[in-house]
Short mmCIF file of C-alpha atoms and ligand atoms in Angstrom, two decimals:
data_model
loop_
_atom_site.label_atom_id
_atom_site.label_comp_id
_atom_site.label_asym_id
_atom_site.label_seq_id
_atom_site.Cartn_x
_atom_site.Cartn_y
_atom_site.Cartn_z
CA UNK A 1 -23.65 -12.32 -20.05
CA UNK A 2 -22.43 -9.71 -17.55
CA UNK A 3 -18.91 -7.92 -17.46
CA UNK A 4 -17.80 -8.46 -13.39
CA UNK A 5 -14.62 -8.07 -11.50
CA UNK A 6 -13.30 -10.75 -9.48
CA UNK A 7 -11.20 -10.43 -6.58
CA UNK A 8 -9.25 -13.00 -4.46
CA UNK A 9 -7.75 -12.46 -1.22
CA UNK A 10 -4.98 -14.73 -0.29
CA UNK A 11 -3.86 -14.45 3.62
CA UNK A 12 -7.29 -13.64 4.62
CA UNK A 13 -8.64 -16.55 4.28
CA UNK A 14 -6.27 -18.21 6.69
CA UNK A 15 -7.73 -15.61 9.48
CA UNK A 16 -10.33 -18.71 10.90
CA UNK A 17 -13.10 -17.29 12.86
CA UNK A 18 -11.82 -13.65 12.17
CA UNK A 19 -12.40 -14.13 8.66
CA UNK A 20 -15.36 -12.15 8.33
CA UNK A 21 -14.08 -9.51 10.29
CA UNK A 22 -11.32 -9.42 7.33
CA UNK A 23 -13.52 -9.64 4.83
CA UNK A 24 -16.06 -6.67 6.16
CA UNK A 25 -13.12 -4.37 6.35
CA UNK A 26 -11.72 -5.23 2.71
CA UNK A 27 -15.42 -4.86 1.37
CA UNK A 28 -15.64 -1.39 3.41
CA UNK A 29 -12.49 -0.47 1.45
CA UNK A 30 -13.52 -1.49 -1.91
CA UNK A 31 -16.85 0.03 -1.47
CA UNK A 32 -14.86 3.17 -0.71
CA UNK A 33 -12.17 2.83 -3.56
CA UNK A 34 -15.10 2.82 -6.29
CA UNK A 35 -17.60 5.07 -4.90
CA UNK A 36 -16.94 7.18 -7.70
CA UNK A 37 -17.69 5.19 -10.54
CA UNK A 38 -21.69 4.80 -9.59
CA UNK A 39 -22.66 2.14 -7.47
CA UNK A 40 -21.33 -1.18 -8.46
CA UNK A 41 -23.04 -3.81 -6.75
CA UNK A 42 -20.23 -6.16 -4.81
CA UNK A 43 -21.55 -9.58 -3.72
CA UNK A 44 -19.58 -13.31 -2.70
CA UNK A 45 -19.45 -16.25 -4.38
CA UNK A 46 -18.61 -19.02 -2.86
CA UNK A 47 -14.95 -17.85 -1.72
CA UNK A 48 -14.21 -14.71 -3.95
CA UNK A 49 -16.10 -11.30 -4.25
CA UNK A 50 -17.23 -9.80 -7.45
CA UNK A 51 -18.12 -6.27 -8.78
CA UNK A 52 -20.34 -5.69 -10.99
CA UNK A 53 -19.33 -3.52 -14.11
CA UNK A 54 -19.41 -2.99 -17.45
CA UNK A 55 -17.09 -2.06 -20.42
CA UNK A 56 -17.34 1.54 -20.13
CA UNK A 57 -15.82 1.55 -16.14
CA UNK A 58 -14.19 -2.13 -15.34
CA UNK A 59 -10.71 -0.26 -16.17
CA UNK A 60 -11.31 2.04 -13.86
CA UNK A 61 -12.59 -0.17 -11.24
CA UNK A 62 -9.84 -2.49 -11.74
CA UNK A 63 -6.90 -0.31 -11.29
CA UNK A 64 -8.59 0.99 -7.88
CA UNK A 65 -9.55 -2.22 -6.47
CA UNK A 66 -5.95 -3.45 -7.63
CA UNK A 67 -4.32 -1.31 -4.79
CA UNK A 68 -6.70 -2.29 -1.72
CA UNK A 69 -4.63 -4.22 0.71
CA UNK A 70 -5.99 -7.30 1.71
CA UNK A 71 -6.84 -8.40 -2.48
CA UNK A 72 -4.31 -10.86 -4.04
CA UNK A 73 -5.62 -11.45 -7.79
CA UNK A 74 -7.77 -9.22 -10.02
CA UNK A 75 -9.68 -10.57 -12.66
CA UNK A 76 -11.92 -9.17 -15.59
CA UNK A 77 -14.69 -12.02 -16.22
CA UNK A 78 -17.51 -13.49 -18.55
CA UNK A 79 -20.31 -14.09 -15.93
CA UNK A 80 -22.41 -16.44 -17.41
CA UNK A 81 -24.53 -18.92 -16.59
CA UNK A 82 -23.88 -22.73 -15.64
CA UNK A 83 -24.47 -24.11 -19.28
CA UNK A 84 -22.04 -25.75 -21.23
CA UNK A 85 -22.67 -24.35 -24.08
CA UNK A 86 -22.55 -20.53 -22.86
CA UNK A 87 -19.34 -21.48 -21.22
CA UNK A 88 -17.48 -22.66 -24.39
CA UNK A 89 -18.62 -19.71 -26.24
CA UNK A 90 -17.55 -17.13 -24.17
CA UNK A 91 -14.21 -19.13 -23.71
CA UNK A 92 -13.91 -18.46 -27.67
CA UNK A 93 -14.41 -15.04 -27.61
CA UNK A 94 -12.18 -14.78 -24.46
CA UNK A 95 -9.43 -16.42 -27.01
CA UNK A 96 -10.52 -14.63 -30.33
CA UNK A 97 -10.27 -11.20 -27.96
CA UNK A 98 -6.50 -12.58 -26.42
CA UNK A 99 -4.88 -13.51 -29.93
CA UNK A 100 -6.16 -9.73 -31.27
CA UNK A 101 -4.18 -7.89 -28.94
CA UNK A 102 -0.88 -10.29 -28.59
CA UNK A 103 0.64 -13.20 -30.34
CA UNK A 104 -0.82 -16.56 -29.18
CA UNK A 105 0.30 -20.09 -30.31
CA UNK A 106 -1.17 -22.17 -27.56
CA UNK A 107 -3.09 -22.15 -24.88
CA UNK A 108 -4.59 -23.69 -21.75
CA UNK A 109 -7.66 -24.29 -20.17
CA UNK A 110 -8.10 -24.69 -16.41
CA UNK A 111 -11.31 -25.29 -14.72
CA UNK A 112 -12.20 -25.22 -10.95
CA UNK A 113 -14.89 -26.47 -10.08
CA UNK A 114 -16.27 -25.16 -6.22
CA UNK A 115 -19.46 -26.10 -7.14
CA UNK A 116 -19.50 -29.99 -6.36
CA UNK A 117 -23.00 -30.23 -8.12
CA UNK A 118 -22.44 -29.61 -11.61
CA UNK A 119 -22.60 -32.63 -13.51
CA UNK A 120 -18.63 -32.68 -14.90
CA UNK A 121 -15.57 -32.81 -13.19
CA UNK A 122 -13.28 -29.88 -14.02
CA UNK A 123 -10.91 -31.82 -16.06
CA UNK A 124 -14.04 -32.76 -17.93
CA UNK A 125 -14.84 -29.27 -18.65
CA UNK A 126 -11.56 -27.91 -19.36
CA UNK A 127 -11.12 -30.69 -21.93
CA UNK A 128 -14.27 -30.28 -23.80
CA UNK A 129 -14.01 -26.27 -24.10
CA UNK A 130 -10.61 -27.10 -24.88
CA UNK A 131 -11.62 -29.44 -27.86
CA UNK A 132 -14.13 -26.77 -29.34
CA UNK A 133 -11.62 -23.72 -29.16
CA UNK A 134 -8.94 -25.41 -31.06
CA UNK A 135 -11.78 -26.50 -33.67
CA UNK A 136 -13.04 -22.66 -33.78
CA UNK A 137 -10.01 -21.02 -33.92
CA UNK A 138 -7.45 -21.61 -36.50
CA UNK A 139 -3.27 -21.63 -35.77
CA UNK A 140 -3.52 -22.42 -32.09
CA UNK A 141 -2.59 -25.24 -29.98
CA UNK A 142 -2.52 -27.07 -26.14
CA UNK A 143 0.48 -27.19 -24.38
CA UNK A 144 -0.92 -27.74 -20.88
CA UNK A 145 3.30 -26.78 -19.62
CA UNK A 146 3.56 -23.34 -20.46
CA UNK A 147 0.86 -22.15 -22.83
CA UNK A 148 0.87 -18.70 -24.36
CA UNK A 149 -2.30 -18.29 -22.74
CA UNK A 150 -4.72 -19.81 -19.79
CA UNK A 151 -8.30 -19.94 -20.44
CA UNK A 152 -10.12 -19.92 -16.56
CA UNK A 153 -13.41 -21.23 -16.32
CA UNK A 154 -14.71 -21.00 -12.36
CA UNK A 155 -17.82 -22.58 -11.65
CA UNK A 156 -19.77 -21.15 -8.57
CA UNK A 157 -22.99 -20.20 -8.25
CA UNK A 158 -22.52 -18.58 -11.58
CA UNK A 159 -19.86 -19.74 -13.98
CA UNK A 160 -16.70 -17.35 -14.40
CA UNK A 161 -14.97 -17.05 -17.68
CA UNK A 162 -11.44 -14.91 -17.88
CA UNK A 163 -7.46 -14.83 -19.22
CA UNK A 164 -5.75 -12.67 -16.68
CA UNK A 165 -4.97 -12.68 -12.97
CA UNK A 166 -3.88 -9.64 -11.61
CA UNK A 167 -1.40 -9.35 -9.26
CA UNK A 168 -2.65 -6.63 -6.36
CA UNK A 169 -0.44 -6.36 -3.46
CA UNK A 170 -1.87 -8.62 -0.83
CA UNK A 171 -1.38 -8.04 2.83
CA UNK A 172 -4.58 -6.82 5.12
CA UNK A 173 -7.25 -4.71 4.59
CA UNK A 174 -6.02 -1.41 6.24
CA UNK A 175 -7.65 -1.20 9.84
CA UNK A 176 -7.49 -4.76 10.69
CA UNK A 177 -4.50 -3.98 12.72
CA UNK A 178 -4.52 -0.96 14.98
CA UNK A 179 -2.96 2.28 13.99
CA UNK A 180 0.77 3.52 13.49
CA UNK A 181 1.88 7.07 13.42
CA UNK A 182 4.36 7.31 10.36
CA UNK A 183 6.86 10.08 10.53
CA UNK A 184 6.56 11.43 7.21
CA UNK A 185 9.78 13.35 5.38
CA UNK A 186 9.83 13.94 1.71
CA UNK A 187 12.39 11.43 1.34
CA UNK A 188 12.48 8.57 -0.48
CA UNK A 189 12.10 6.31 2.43
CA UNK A 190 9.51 7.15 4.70
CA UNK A 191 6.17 6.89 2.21
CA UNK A 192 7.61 3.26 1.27
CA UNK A 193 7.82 2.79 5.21
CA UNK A 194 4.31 3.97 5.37
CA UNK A 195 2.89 1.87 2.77
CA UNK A 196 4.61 -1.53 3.96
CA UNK A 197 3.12 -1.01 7.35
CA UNK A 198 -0.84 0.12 6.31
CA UNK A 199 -0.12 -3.28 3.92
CA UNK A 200 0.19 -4.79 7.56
CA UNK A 201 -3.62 -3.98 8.21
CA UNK A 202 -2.12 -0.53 10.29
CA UNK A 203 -4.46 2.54 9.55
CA UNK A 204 -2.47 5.65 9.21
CA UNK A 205 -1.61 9.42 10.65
CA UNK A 206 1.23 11.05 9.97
CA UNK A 207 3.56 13.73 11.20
CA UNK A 208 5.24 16.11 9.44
CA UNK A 209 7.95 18.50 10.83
CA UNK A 210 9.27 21.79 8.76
CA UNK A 211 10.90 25.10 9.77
CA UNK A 212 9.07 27.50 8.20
CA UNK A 213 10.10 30.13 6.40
CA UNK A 214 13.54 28.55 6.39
CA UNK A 215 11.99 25.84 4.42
CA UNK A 216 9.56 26.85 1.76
CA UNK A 217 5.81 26.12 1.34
CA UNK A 218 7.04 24.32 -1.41
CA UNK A 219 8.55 21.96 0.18
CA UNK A 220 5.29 21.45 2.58
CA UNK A 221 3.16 21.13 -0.53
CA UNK A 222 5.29 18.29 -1.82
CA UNK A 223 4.85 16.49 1.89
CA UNK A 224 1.17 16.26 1.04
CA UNK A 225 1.33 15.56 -2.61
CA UNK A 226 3.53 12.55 -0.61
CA UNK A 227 0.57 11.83 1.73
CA UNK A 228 -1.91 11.87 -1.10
CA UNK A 229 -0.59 9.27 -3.03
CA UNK A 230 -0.45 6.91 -0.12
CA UNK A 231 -4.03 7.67 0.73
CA UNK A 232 -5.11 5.60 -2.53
CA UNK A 233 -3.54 2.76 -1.34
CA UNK A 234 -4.71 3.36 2.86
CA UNK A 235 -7.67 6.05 2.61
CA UNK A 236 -8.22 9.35 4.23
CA UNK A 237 -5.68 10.12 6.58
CA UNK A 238 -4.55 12.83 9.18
CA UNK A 239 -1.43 14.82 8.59
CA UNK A 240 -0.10 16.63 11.64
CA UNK A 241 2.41 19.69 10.09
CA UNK A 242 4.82 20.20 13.17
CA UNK A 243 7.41 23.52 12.64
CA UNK A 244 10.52 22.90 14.72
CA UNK A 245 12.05 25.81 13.57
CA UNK A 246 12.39 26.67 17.18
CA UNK A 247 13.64 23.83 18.70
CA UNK A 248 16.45 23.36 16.32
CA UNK A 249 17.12 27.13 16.91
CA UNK A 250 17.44 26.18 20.80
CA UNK A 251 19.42 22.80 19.63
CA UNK A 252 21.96 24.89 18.01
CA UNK A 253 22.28 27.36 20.51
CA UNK A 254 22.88 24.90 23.59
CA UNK A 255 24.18 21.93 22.17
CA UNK A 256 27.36 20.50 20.20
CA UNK A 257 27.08 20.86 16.54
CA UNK A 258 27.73 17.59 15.86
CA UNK A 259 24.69 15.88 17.82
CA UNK A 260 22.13 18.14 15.63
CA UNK A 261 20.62 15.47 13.76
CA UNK A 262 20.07 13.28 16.54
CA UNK A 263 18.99 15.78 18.72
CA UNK A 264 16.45 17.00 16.40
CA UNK A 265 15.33 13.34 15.53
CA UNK A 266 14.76 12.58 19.30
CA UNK A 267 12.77 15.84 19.45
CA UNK A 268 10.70 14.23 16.03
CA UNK A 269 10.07 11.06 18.43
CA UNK A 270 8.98 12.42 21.49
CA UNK A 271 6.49 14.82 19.50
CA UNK A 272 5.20 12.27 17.21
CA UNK A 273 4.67 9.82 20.50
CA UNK A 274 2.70 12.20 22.53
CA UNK A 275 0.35 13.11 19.38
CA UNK A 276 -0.09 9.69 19.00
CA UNK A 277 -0.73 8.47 22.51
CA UNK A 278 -2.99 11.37 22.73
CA UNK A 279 -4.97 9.70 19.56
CA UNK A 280 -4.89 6.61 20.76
CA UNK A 281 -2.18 5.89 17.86
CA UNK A 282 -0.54 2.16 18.92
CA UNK A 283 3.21 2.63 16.99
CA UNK A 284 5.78 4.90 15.44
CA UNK A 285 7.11 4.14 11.86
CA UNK A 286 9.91 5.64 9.99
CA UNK A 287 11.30 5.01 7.19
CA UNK A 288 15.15 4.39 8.43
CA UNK A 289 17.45 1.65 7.34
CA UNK A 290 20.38 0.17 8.87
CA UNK A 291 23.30 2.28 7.98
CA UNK A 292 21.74 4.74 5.35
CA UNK A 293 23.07 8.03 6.72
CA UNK A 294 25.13 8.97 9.66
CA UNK A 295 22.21 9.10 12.76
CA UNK A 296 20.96 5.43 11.18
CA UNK A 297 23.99 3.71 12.29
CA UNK A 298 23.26 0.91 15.13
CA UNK A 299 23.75 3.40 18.06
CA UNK A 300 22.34 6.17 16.43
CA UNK A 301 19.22 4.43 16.10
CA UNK A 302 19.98 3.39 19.83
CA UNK A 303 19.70 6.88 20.60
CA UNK A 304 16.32 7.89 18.66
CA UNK A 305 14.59 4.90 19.99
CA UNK A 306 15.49 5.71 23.88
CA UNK A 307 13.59 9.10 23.16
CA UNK A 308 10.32 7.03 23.09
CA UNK A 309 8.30 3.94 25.01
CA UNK A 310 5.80 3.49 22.17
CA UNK A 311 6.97 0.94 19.85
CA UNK A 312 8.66 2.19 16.82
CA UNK A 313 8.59 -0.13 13.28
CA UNK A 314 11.08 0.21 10.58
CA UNK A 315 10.12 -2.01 7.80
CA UNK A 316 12.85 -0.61 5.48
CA UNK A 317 15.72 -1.40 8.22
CA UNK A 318 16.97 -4.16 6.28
CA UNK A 319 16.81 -3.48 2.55
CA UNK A 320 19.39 -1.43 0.60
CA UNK A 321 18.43 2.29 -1.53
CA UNK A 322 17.94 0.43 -4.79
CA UNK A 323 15.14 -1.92 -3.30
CA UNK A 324 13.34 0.94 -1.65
CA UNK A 325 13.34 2.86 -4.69
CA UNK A 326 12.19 0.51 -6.65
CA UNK A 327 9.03 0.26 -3.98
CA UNK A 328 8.92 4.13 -4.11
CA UNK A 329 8.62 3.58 -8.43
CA UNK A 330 6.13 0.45 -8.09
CA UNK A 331 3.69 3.08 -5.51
CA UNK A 332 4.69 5.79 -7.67
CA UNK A 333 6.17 8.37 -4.78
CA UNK A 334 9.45 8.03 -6.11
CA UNK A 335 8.69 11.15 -8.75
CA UNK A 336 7.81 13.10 -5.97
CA UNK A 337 9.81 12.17 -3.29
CA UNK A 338 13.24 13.25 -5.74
CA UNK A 339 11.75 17.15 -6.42
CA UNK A 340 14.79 19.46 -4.84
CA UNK A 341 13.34 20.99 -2.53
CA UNK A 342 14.78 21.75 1.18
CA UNK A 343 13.62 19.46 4.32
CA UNK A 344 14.35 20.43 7.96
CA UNK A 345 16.83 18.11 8.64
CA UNK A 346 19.09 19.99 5.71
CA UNK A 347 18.66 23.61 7.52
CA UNK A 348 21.15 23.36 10.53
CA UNK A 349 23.18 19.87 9.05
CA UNK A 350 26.72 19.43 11.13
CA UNK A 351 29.45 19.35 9.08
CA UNK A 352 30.38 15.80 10.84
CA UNK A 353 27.60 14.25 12.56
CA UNK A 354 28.27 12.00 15.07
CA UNK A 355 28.48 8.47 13.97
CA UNK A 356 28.83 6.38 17.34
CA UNK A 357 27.14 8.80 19.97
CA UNK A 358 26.93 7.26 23.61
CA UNK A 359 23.18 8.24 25.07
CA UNK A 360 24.89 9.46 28.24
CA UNK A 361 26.05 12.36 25.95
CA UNK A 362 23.18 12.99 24.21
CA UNK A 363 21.17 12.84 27.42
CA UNK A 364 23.17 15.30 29.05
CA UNK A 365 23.02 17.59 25.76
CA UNK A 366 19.54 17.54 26.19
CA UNK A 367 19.23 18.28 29.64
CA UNK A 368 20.17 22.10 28.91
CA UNK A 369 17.28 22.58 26.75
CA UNK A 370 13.21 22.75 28.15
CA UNK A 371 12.46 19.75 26.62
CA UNK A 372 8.56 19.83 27.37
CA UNK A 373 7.80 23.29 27.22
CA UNK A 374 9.94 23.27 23.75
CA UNK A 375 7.44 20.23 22.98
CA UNK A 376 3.79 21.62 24.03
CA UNK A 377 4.91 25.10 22.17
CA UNK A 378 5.23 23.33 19.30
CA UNK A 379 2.32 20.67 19.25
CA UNK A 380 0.27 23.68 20.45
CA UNK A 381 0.99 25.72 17.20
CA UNK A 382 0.63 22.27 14.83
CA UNK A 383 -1.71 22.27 11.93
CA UNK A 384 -4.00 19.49 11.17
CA UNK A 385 -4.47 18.79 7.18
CA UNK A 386 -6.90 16.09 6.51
CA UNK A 387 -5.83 14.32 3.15
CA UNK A 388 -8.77 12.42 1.37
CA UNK A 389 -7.89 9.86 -0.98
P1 ATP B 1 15.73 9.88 2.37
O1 ATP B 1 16.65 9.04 3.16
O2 ATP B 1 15.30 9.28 1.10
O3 ATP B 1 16.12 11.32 2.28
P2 ATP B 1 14.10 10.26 4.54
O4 ATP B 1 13.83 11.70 4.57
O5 ATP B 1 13.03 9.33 4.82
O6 ATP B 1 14.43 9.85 3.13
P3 ATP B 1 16.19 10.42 6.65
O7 ATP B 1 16.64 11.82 6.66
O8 ATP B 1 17.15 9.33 6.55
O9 ATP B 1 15.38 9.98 5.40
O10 ATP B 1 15.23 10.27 7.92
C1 ATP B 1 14.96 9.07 8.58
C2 ATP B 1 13.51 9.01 9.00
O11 ATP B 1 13.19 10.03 9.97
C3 ATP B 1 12.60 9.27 7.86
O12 ATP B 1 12.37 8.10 7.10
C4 ATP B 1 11.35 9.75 8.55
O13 ATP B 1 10.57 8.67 9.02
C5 ATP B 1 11.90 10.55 9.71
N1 ATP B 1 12.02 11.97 9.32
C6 ATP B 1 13.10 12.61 8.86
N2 ATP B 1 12.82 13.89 8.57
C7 ATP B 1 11.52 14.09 8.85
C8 ATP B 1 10.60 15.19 8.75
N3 ATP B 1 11.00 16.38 8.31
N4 ATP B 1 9.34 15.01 9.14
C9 ATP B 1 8.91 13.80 9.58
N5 ATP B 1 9.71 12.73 9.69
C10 ATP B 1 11.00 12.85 9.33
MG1 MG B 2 16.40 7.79 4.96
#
């Protein structure tokens, strides 16, 4: 008998021809996520992967491998042989083990069966491991509806025995699908935004924009604590540290007090596109939803998204505070993202932002200011932090 971990990928397999070009990536990733924890040797059976542990690391190795996009189910197993008899004692043990850390009454076993050889059917099996775990273990019972507890037996090339599935997050292994630039704040919203979109299969950068010293290194610390805890979930990433400091200096010097925000947000766009072009970076992504704050009303997000060709995603533009915070507690950022410290946006805020600007206005607002040189000055003087997960 061996300890293993099983993982099942869902969408994957629906990826025809391309599967194993799915499948290389997500085994890449896992690979990576465990590296730590010695070697563990990773192999396929017949339609799922399995790791290799044992008692003393499959905890660890399961809550890694439980945040690699791409995996659906997690699983501790039995591996055991194809024997009958192995296969109803483990199932035991998997019970005995089950009832001594909750309260079980009854119980289910379900067999599948992707090896067509072995001699039973799986409603065969299931019924006779069934039959000899309610005669070896006292105050249980079958309800085959809703059972207390399932009993999986999987027989493959080796036969599987385990009580849990796992929910992971699904989605694609990160780096199936291009890369996106995410504009990273140390909000709430944008390291949700980020993770939705590297669930997508995007790998990540992202861009960061301060005005030091007016905001604090602090509050530039707590950016990458921010980027950290999203590179467990999409690796190693690069973090671009833009200050603007000087360009909202200029902004509030030339331009109407009330078109700050979205002048400054245009500014974020146009820099963020030409680091990314220059990287070969597909996509934008913030983390704006429809109606949030002032500049996220319909034709204030009109106006940021004329500042750039590149495409720009918004997977939060639909969903209300409470449902991206509850995404911000589930990839634990939300702990982070609420420590008080000052962002850039906060350092020259209009007392009344514009709410419906026209882009003629803001255009011509611009056109006082040197937007390039303004631009180069400041992607010239950017630093590059490399955040390893
Ligand atoms: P919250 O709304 O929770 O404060 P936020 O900072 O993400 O979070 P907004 O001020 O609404 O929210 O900004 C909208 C989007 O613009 C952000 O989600 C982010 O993508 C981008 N953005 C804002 N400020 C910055 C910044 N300082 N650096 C990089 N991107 C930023
Ligand atoms: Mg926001």
């Amino acid at each position: 008998m061996d300890k293993v971990v099983s993982v099942s990928f869902g969408e994957l397999a629906l990826k025809g021809l391309n599967r194993s070009f799915f499948e290389d990536k997500l085994i890449k990733r896992i690979r990576n996520v465990i590296r730590d924890i010695g070697k563990p040797y990773i192999y396929r059976d017949q339609g799922k992967l399995y790791i290799e542990a044992n008692e003393g690391n499959i905890k660890q190795i399961i809550d890694k491998v439980k945040k690699v996009f791409g995996i659906v189910l997690v699983s501790e197993c039995y591996r055991i042989e194809k024997d009958m008899d192995e296969m109803i004692k483990y199932s035991i043990s998997e019970v005995e083990e089950a009832i001594r850390k909750r309260d079980i009454k009854t119980f289910k076993v379900e067999c599948k069966r992707a090896d067509k050889k072995f001699p039973m059917n799986s409603m065969e099996v299931a019924r006779k491991i069934g039959h000899h775990i309610l005669q070896s273990v006292d105050g249980i019972s079958v309800d085959v509806h809703k059972p207390d507890l399932f009993v999986y037996v999987d027989i493959r090339g080796k036969s599987y025995i385990y009580t849990e599935k796992l929910k992971a997050f699904g989605g694609l292994p990160v780096g199936t699908n291009g890369k996106g630039m995410l504009l990273l704040s140390g909000g709430i919203d944008s390291p949700v935004a980020g993770f939705m979109m590297a669930k997508r299969g995007l790998r990540l950068s992202a861009v960061h924009y301060h005005s030091y010293p007016f905001t604090s290194e602090r509050a530039e610390e707590k950016v990458k604590s921010l980027a950290k805890i999203l590179s467990n979930y999409c690796g190693s990433f690069k973090l671009y540290s833009v200050n603007i400091l000087k360009i909202q200096k200029a902004i509030n010097e030339n331009c109407p007090e009330d078109e700050m925000t979205l002048l400054s947000r245009r500014f974020m766009m146009k820099i963020a596109e030409k680091i990314a072009i220059k990287n070969d970076v597909d996509a934008l992504i913030t983390g704006e939803s429809m109606g949030q704050v002032a500049s996220q009303t319909i034709k204030g997000l009109n106006v940021t998204n004329s500042a750039v060709n590149i495409p720009v995603f918004r997977p939060l533009i639909g969903m209300d505070k409470t449902e991206i915070t509850e995404i911000a507690n589930v990839i634990d950022t939300f702990e982070t993202s609420i420590l008080p410290y000052e962002d850039c946006c906060t350092v020259f805020l209009p007392k009344h932002p514009v709410t419906r600007p026209k882009l003629e206005d803001i255009e011509n607002s611009e056109s006082v200011l040197d937007v390039d040189s303004l631009i180069n000055e400041a992607i010239s003087e950017m630093e590059i932090i490399r955040i390893e997960d």
